[in-house]
PDB file of C-alpha atoms in Angstrom:
ATOM      1  CA  UNK G 150     -26.944  32.399   8.865  1.00 56.00           C
ATOM      2  CA  UNK G 151     -27.446  35.336  11.195  1.00 67.00           C
ATOM      3  CA  UNK G 152     -30.922  36.328  11.323  1.00 87.00           C
ATOM      4  CA  UNK G 153     -29.628  39.948  11.888  1.00 93.00           C
ATOM      5  CA  UNK G 154     -26.874  41.384   9.833  1.00 94.00           C
ATOM      6  CA  UNK G 155     -24.972  44.635  10.765  1.00 96.00           C
ATOM      7  CA  UNK G 156     -22.298  45.700   7.885  1.00 96.00           C
ATOM      8  CA  UNK G 157     -19.435  47.191   8.236  1.00 97.00           C
ATOM      9  CA  UNK G 158     -18.270  45.224  11.296  1.00 95.00           C
ATOM     10  CA  UNK G 159     -15.709  48.027  11.589  1.00 96.00           C
ATOM     11  CA  UNK G 160     -15.561  51.938  10.406  1.00 97.00           C
ATOM     12  CA  UNK G 161     -12.985  54.430  11.071  1.00 97.00           C
ATOM     13  CA  UNK G 162     -14.119  57.809  10.152  1.00 97.00           C
ATOM     14  CA  UNK G 163     -12.889  61.425  10.570  1.00 97.00           C
ATOM     15  CA  UNK G 164     -14.248  63.601  12.636  1.00 98.00           C
ATOM     16  CA  UNK G 165     -17.062  65.516  10.597  1.00 97.00           C
ATOM     17  CA  UNK G 166     -17.634  62.774   8.505  1.00 97.00           C
ATOM     18  CA  UNK G 167     -21.063  61.638   7.461  1.00 98.00           C
ATOM     19  CA  UNK G 168     -21.569  57.753   8.714  1.00 98.00           C
ATOM     20  CA  UNK G 169     -23.953  55.122   7.643  1.00 98.00           C
ATOM     21  CA  UNK G 170     -24.469  51.507   9.220  1.00 98.00           C
ATOM     22  CA  UNK G 171     -26.598  48.671   7.705  1.00 98.00           C
ATOM     23  CA  UNK G 172     -28.162  46.477   8.998  1.00 97.00           C
ATOM     24  CA  UNK G 173     -30.435  43.966   7.745  1.00 97.00           C
ATOM     25  CA  UNK G 174     -33.092  41.135   9.200  1.00 94.00           C
ATOM     26  CA  UNK G 175     -34.223  38.115   7.940  1.00 91.00           C
ATOM     27  CA  UNK G 176     -37.509  37.322  10.367  1.00 82.00           C
ATOM     28  CA  UNK G 177     -40.501  39.159  10.685  1.00 84.00           C
ATOM     29  CA  UNK G 178     -39.960  42.071  12.861  1.00 86.00           C
ATOM     30  CA  UNK G 179     -42.514  44.585  15.424  1.00 83.00           C
ATOM     31  CA  UNK G 180     -39.800  46.732  15.737  1.00 87.00           C
ATOM     32  CA  UNK G 181     -36.176  47.048  15.331  1.00 91.00           C
ATOM     33  CA  UNK G 182     -33.883  48.940  17.971  1.00 91.00           C
ATOM     34  CA  UNK G 183     -30.587  50.835  17.048  1.00 94.00           C
ATOM     35  CA  UNK G 184     -28.184  50.604  20.423  1.00 93.00           C
ATOM     36  CA  UNK G 185     -24.840  52.193  21.467  1.00 93.00           C
ATOM     37  CA  UNK G 186     -22.399  50.487  23.494  1.00 89.00           C
ATOM     38  CA  UNK G 187     -19.641  52.429  24.965  1.00 83.00           C
ATOM     39  CA  UNK G 188     -16.364  50.819  26.434  1.00 78.00           C
ATOM     40  CA  UNK G 189     -17.103  49.480  29.505  1.00 70.00           C
ATOM     41  CA  UNK G 190     -20.773  47.548  27.938  1.00 65.00           C
ATOM     42  CA  UNK G 191     -23.060  49.714  29.105  1.00 77.00           C
ATOM     43  CA  UNK G 192     -25.659  49.891  26.731  1.00 84.00           C
ATOM     44  CA  UNK G 193     -28.061  52.865  25.098  1.00 85.00           C
ATOM     45  CA  UNK G 194     -31.263  52.446  23.179  1.00 85.00           C
ATOM     46  CA  UNK G 195     -31.158  55.488  20.841  1.00 91.00           C
ATOM     47  CA  UNK G 196     -34.138  54.522  18.456  1.00 90.00           C
ATOM     48  CA  UNK G 197     -36.712  52.276  18.622  1.00 88.00           C
ATOM     49  CA  UNK G 198     -38.953  51.853  14.740  1.00 89.00           C
ATOM     50  CA  UNK G 199     -41.280  49.993  13.303  1.00 89.00           C
ATOM     51  CA  UNK G 200     -41.643  52.366   9.807  1.00 91.00           C
ATOM     52  CA  UNK G 201     -40.247  55.125   8.626  1.00 94.00           C
ATOM     53  CA  UNK G 202     -38.074  57.699   9.885  1.00 96.00           C
ATOM     54  CA  UNK G 203     -36.557  59.260  13.579  1.00 94.00           C
ATOM     55  CA  UNK G 204     -34.205  61.875  14.104  1.00 95.00           C
ATOM     56  CA  UNK G 205     -32.712  62.697  17.465  1.00 93.00           C
ATOM     57  CA  UNK G 206     -29.845  65.353  17.320  1.00 95.00           C
ATOM     58  CA  UNK G 207     -26.857  64.457  14.634  1.00 97.00           C
ATOM     59  CA  UNK G 208     -28.319  60.761  14.416  1.00 96.00           C
ATOM     60  CA  UNK G 209     -30.926  59.681  12.253  1.00 97.00           C
ATOM     61  CA  UNK G 210     -32.504  55.666  11.762  1.00 97.00           C
ATOM     62  CA  UNK G 211     -34.511  54.573   8.746  1.00 97.00           C
ATOM     63  CA  UNK G 212     -36.464  51.789   8.613  1.00 96.00           C
ATOM     64  CA  UNK G 213     -37.808  49.624   5.204  1.00 96.00           C
ATOM     65  CA  UNK G 214     -39.898  46.802   6.375  1.00 92.00           C
ATOM     66  CA  UNK G 215     -40.356  45.357   2.988  1.00 93.00           C
ATOM     67  CA  UNK G 216     -37.050  45.169   2.383  1.00 95.00           C
ATOM     68  CA  UNK G 217     -36.020  44.622   5.670  1.00 95.00           C
ATOM     69  CA  UNK G 218     -33.133  47.184   6.357  1.00 96.00           C
ATOM     70  CA  UNK G 219     -32.680  49.657   8.692  1.00 97.00           C
ATOM     71  CA  UNK G 220     -29.457  51.744   8.175  1.00 98.00           C
ATOM     72  CA  UNK G 221     -28.151  54.499  11.138  1.00 98.00           C
ATOM     73  CA  UNK G 222     -26.971  57.593   9.522  1.00 98.00           C
ATOM     74  CA  UNK G 223     -24.675  60.365  12.000  1.00 98.00           C
ATOM     75  CA  UNK G 224     -24.007  63.604  10.814  1.00 97.00           C
ATOM     76  CA  UNK G 225     -21.134  65.370  11.731  1.00 97.00           C
ATOM     77  CA  UNK G 226     -19.233  62.924  13.300  1.00 97.00           C
ATOM     78  CA  UNK G 227     -17.261  63.453  16.485  1.00 97.00           C
ATOM     79  CA  UNK G 228     -14.705  61.133  18.188  1.00 96.00           C
ATOM     80  CA  UNK G 229     -17.290  60.514  21.055  1.00 94.00           C
ATOM     81  CA  UNK G 230     -19.595  58.923  18.321  1.00 96.00           C
ATOM     82  CA  UNK G 231     -16.750  56.346  18.935  1.00 96.00           C
ATOM     83  CA  UNK G 232     -18.932  53.224  20.105  1.00 95.00           C
ATOM     84  CA  UNK G 233     -19.991  49.349  19.380  1.00 94.00           C
ATOM     85  CA  UNK G 234     -23.759  50.220  17.144  1.00 96.00           C
ATOM     86  CA  UNK G 235     -25.701  47.365  17.371  1.00 94.00           C
ATOM     87  CA  UNK G 236     -29.278  46.896  15.366  1.00 95.00           C
ATOM     88  CA  UNK G 237     -31.379  44.514  17.232  1.00 91.00           C
ATOM     89  CA  UNK G 238     -34.912  43.657  16.379  1.00 89.00           C
ATOM     90  CA  UNK G 239     -38.131  42.412  18.072  1.00 83.00           C
ATOM     91  CA  UNK G 240     -40.164  39.688  16.590  1.00 79.00           C
ATOM     92  CA  UNK G 241     -43.547  40.361  18.707  1.00 69.00           C
ATOM     93  CA  UNK G 242     -44.394  41.357  22.005  1.00 62.00           C
ATOM     94  CA  UNK G 243     -42.460  41.087  24.662  1.00 60.00           C
ATOM     95  CA  UNK G 244     -39.933  38.330  22.909  1.00 71.00           C
ATOM     96  CA  UNK G 245     -36.312  38.882  23.474  1.00 75.00           C
ATOM     97  CA  UNK G 246     -34.583  41.001  21.463  1.00 82.00           C
ATOM     98  CA  UNK G 247     -32.349  39.463  18.659  1.00 86.00           C
ATOM     99  CA  UNK G 248     -28.747  41.205  18.476  1.00 90.00           C
ATOM    100  CA  UNK G 249     -26.574  41.757  15.556  1.00 91.00           C
ATOM    101  CA  UNK G 250     -22.977  41.640  15.684  1.00 90.00           C
ATOM    102  CA  UNK G 251     -22.786  45.176  16.460  1.00 93.00           C
ATOM    103  CA  UNK G 252     -20.302  47.643  14.525  1.00 96.00           C
ATOM    104  CA  UNK G 253     -17.215  49.492  15.947  1.00 95.00           C
ATOM    105  CA  UNK G 254     -17.179  52.953  14.583  1.00 97.00           C
ATOM    106  CA  UNK G 255     -13.791  55.166  15.770  1.00 97.00           C
ATOM    107  CA  UNK G 256     -13.971  58.266  14.798  1.00 97.00           C
ATOM    108  CA  UNK G 257     -10.232  59.809  14.830  1.00 97.00           C
ATOM    109  CA  UNK G 258     -10.126  63.712  15.153  1.00 95.00           C
TER     110      UNK G 258
ATOM    111  CA  UNK L 257     -36.406  54.139  39.682  1.00 53.00           C
ATOM    112  CA  UNK L 258     -35.586  56.381  37.419  1.00 72.00           C
ATOM    113  CA  UNK L 259     -33.821  53.408  35.320  1.00 88.00           C
ATOM    114  CA  UNK L 260     -32.464  49.836  35.437  1.00 92.00           C
ATOM    115  CA  UNK L 261     -30.135  49.056  37.988  1.00 94.00           C
ATOM    116  CA  UNK L 262     -28.216  46.203  38.142  1.00 95.00           C
ATOM    117  CA  UNK L 263     -26.190  45.679  41.832  1.00 96.00           C
ATOM    118  CA  UNK L 264     -22.909  44.458  41.878  1.00 96.00           C
ATOM    119  CA  UNK L 265     -21.449  46.241  38.930  1.00 92.00           C
ATOM    120  CA  UNK L 266     -18.218  43.981  39.371  1.00 94.00           C
ATOM    121  CA  UNK L 267     -17.732  40.952  41.022  1.00 96.00           C
ATOM    122  CA  UNK L 268     -14.335  38.624  40.807  1.00 97.00           C
ATOM    123  CA  UNK L 269     -15.010  35.353  42.270  1.00 97.00           C
ATOM    124  CA  UNK L 270     -13.175  31.901  42.415  1.00 97.00           C
ATOM    125  CA  UNK L 271     -13.527  28.787  40.644  1.00 97.00           C
ATOM    126  CA  UNK L 272     -16.547  26.263  42.046  1.00 97.00           C
ATOM    127  CA  UNK L 273     -17.971  29.248  44.133  1.00 98.00           C
ATOM    128  CA  UNK L 274     -21.595  30.622  43.244  1.00 98.00           C
ATOM    129  CA  UNK L 275     -22.960  33.916  42.640  1.00 98.00           C
ATOM    130  CA  UNK L 276     -26.252  36.057  42.465  1.00 98.00           C
ATOM    131  CA  UNK L 277     -26.679  39.002  40.188  1.00 98.00           C
ATOM    132  CA  UNK L 278     -29.083  41.580  41.391  1.00 98.00           C
ATOM    133  CA  UNK L 279     -31.273  43.584  39.137  1.00 97.00           C
ATOM    134  CA  UNK L 280     -33.745  46.098  39.265  1.00 96.00           C
ATOM    135  CA  UNK L 281     -36.593  46.566  36.708  1.00 94.00           C
ATOM    136  CA  UNK L 282     -38.045  50.397  35.880  1.00 91.00           C
ATOM    137  CA  UNK L 283     -41.204  50.190  38.261  1.00 90.00           C
ATOM    138  CA  UNK L 284     -44.105  49.337  35.633  1.00 87.00           C
ATOM    139  CA  UNK L 285     -41.980  47.329  33.576  1.00 89.00           C
ATOM    140  CA  UNK L 286     -43.439  43.978  33.546  1.00 88.00           C
ATOM    141  CA  UNK L 287     -41.224  42.175  31.324  1.00 88.00           C
ATOM    142  CA  UNK L 288     -36.608  41.189  32.578  1.00 91.00           C
ATOM    143  CA  UNK L 289     -34.754  40.263  30.541  1.00 91.00           C
ATOM    144  CA  UNK L 290     -31.028  38.444  31.237  1.00 94.00           C
ATOM    145  CA  UNK L 291     -28.783  38.525  28.533  1.00 92.00           C
ATOM    146  CA  UNK L 292     -24.710  38.056  28.416  1.00 93.00           C
ATOM    147  CA  UNK L 293     -22.033  39.266  26.375  1.00 89.00           C
ATOM    148  CA  UNK L 294     -18.783  37.575  26.157  1.00 89.00           C
ATOM    149  CA  UNK L 295     -15.528  39.583  25.852  1.00 85.00           C
ATOM    150  CA  UNK L 296     -15.666  40.636  22.349  1.00 80.00           C
ATOM    151  CA  UNK L 297     -18.320  38.954  21.352  1.00 83.00           C
ATOM    152  CA  UNK L 298     -22.125  40.177  20.655  1.00 83.00           C
ATOM    153  CA  UNK L 299     -24.647  39.917  22.875  1.00 87.00           C
ATOM    154  CA  UNK L 300     -27.113  36.528  23.786  1.00 89.00           C
ATOM    155  CA  UNK L 301     -30.319  36.222  25.036  1.00 88.00           C
ATOM    156  CA  UNK L 302     -30.230  34.046  28.957  1.00 93.00           C
ATOM    157  CA  UNK L 303     -33.982  34.263  30.170  1.00 92.00           C
ATOM    158  CA  UNK L 304     -37.059  36.036  30.342  1.00 88.00           C
ATOM    159  CA  UNK L 305     -39.889  36.982  32.359  1.00 90.00           C
ATOM    160  CA  UNK L 306     -43.257  38.147  31.587  1.00 87.00           C
ATOM    161  CA  UNK L 307     -44.361  38.940  35.073  1.00 89.00           C
ATOM    162  CA  UNK L 308     -43.028  36.701  37.943  1.00 91.00           C
ATOM    163  CA  UNK L 309     -43.311  33.543  35.608  1.00 90.00           C
ATOM    164  CA  UNK L 310     -40.351  32.504  32.866  1.00 88.00           C
ATOM    165  CA  UNK L 311     -41.819  31.837  29.152  1.00 82.00           C
ATOM    166  CA  UNK L 312     -38.546  31.639  27.478  1.00 81.00           C
ATOM    167  CA  UNK L 313     -35.364  29.946  29.713  1.00 83.00           C
ATOM    168  CA  UNK L 314     -34.465  28.583  26.063  1.00 83.00           C
ATOM    169  CA  UNK L 315     -30.755  30.740  26.857  1.00 88.00           C
ATOM    170  CA  UNK L 316     -30.114  29.242  29.970  1.00 92.00           C
ATOM    171  CA  UNK L 317     -26.064  27.524  28.915  1.00 90.00           C
ATOM    172  CA  UNK L 318     -26.366  25.037  31.353  1.00 90.00           C
ATOM    173  CA  UNK L 319     -28.282  23.823  34.769  1.00 92.00           C
ATOM    174  CA  UNK L 320     -25.648  25.642  37.187  1.00 96.00           C
ATOM    175  CA  UNK L 321     -27.873  29.069  35.867  1.00 97.00           C
ATOM    176  CA  UNK L 322     -30.751  30.261  37.264  1.00 96.00           C
ATOM    177  CA  UNK L 323     -33.181  32.583  37.861  1.00 96.00           C
ATOM    178  CA  UNK L 324     -36.329  33.919  39.150  1.00 95.00           C
ATOM    179  CA  UNK L 325     -38.499  37.121  40.102  1.00 95.00           C
ATOM    180  CA  UNK L 326     -40.213  38.064  42.665  1.00 90.00           C
ATOM    181  CA  UNK L 327     -43.060  41.138  42.996  1.00 85.00           C
ATOM    182  CA  UNK L 328     -42.746  41.641  39.494  1.00 84.00           C
ATOM    183  CA  UNK L 329     -40.044  43.585  40.304  1.00 92.00           C
ATOM    184  CA  UNK L 330     -36.552  42.192  41.457  1.00 96.00           C
ATOM    185  CA  UNK L 331     -34.901  39.557  39.780  1.00 97.00           C
ATOM    186  CA  UNK L 332     -31.426  37.503  40.668  1.00 97.00           C
ATOM    187  CA  UNK L 333     -29.512  35.282  38.507  1.00 97.00           C
ATOM    188  CA  UNK L 334     -27.535  33.151  40.281  1.00 98.00           C
ATOM    189  CA  UNK L 335     -24.764  30.714  39.009  1.00 98.00           C
ATOM    190  CA  UNK L 336     -23.443  27.700  40.598  1.00 98.00           C
ATOM    191  CA  UNK L 337     -19.840  25.883  40.846  1.00 97.00           C
ATOM    192  CA  UNK L 338     -18.742  29.136  38.753  1.00 97.00           C
ATOM    193  CA  UNK L 339     -16.340  28.560  35.546  1.00 97.00           C
ATOM    194  CA  UNK L 340     -14.351  30.475  33.560  1.00 96.00           C
ATOM    195  CA  UNK L 341     -16.101  30.504  30.745  1.00 95.00           C
ATOM    196  CA  UNK L 342     -18.713  32.396  32.910  1.00 96.00           C
ATOM    197  CA  UNK L 343     -17.028  35.338  33.033  1.00 96.00           C
ATOM    198  CA  UNK L 344     -18.540  37.850  31.310  1.00 94.00           C
ATOM    199  CA  UNK L 345     -20.756  41.076  31.357  1.00 92.00           C
ATOM    200  CA  UNK L 346     -24.239  40.186  31.868  1.00 94.00           C
ATOM    201  CA  UNK L 347     -27.372  42.518  31.212  1.00 93.00           C
ATOM    202  CA  UNK L 348     -30.227  43.503  32.244  1.00 94.00           C
ATOM    203  CA  UNK L 349     -33.553  45.184  30.269  1.00 91.00           C
ATOM    204  CA  UNK L 350     -36.959  46.014  30.896  1.00 90.00           C
ATOM    205  CA  UNK L 351     -39.659  47.139  29.066  1.00 86.00           C
ATOM    206  CA  UNK L 352     -43.607  47.424  29.153  1.00 79.00           C
ATOM    207  CA  UNK L 353     -45.721  45.098  28.658  1.00 66.00           C
ATOM    208  CA  UNK L 354     -46.794  43.878  25.306  1.00 54.00           C
ATOM    209  CA  UNK L 355     -45.355  46.779  23.513  1.00 52.00           C
ATOM    210  CA  UNK L 356     -41.576  46.300  22.036  1.00 55.00           C
ATOM    211  CA  UNK L 357     -41.191  49.751  23.227  1.00 60.00           C
ATOM    212  CA  UNK L 358     -38.903  51.403  26.520  1.00 66.00           C
ATOM    213  CA  UNK L 359     -36.926  48.643  26.153  1.00 78.00           C
ATOM    214  CA  UNK L 360     -34.472  50.008  28.564  1.00 86.00           C
ATOM    215  CA  UNK L 361     -30.785  48.386  29.915  1.00 88.00           C
ATOM    216  CA  UNK L 362     -28.787  48.096  33.458  1.00 91.00           C
ATOM    217  CA  UNK L 363     -25.416  49.367  33.448  1.00 88.00           C
ATOM    218  CA  UNK L 364     -24.489  45.787  33.867  1.00 91.00           C
ATOM    219  CA  UNK L 365     -22.402  43.507  35.945  1.00 94.00           C
ATOM    220  CA  UNK L 366     -18.782  42.497  35.141  1.00 93.00           C
ATOM    221  CA  UNK L 367     -18.306  38.654  36.334  1.00 96.00           C
ATOM    222  CA  UNK L 368     -14.726  37.592  36.651  1.00 96.00           C
ATOM    223  CA  UNK L 369     -13.976  33.934  37.636  1.00 97.00           C
ATOM    224  CA  UNK L 370     -10.274  33.119  38.605  1.00 96.00           C
TER     225      UNK L 370
END
């Protein structure tokens, strides 16, 4: 079993829909990252969370440490949101991130 | 620099040749990481540096792979006698020491072994 599980693996949405991507992990963590990867491979860090909730524009990330679960929400989705969204956890300090397999999102106009 | 810089952005090499990939981390980031992403697959960890030393080399796939870092700055990942299965995007990231934040990825080097 992977340490970091994401769902769904693939998601197709109509423009304007509210989108939720889920991440569950099995290890103790010091932080969780949500990353966005566009075609072409570039990775952008969207959020780093260790508790609670963060919001940036139309993106919202939440984490429940007790339940070992995080969600990434996109409100009013747009075709430019189409990308692979990756959840990654950091167990401590400078240890490498452990990645989920990603969720491929396609938003159709 | 303002971000993590990787070079070259694309590299096509013949099987059996050696290649060197370069990563310039954000100034002041003492932790530096190398990851690999093969086509259609997830990210896999290769090696990480704290300063100039590498506490964790567990992800290096074979002895053809090596990496070094000098001056707590630039890192090079060297692949000797490249094989077709080495074809991938090689990503570098850096972060502030002792913290999980400030994690910043470079845009990667796309390596194609023909």
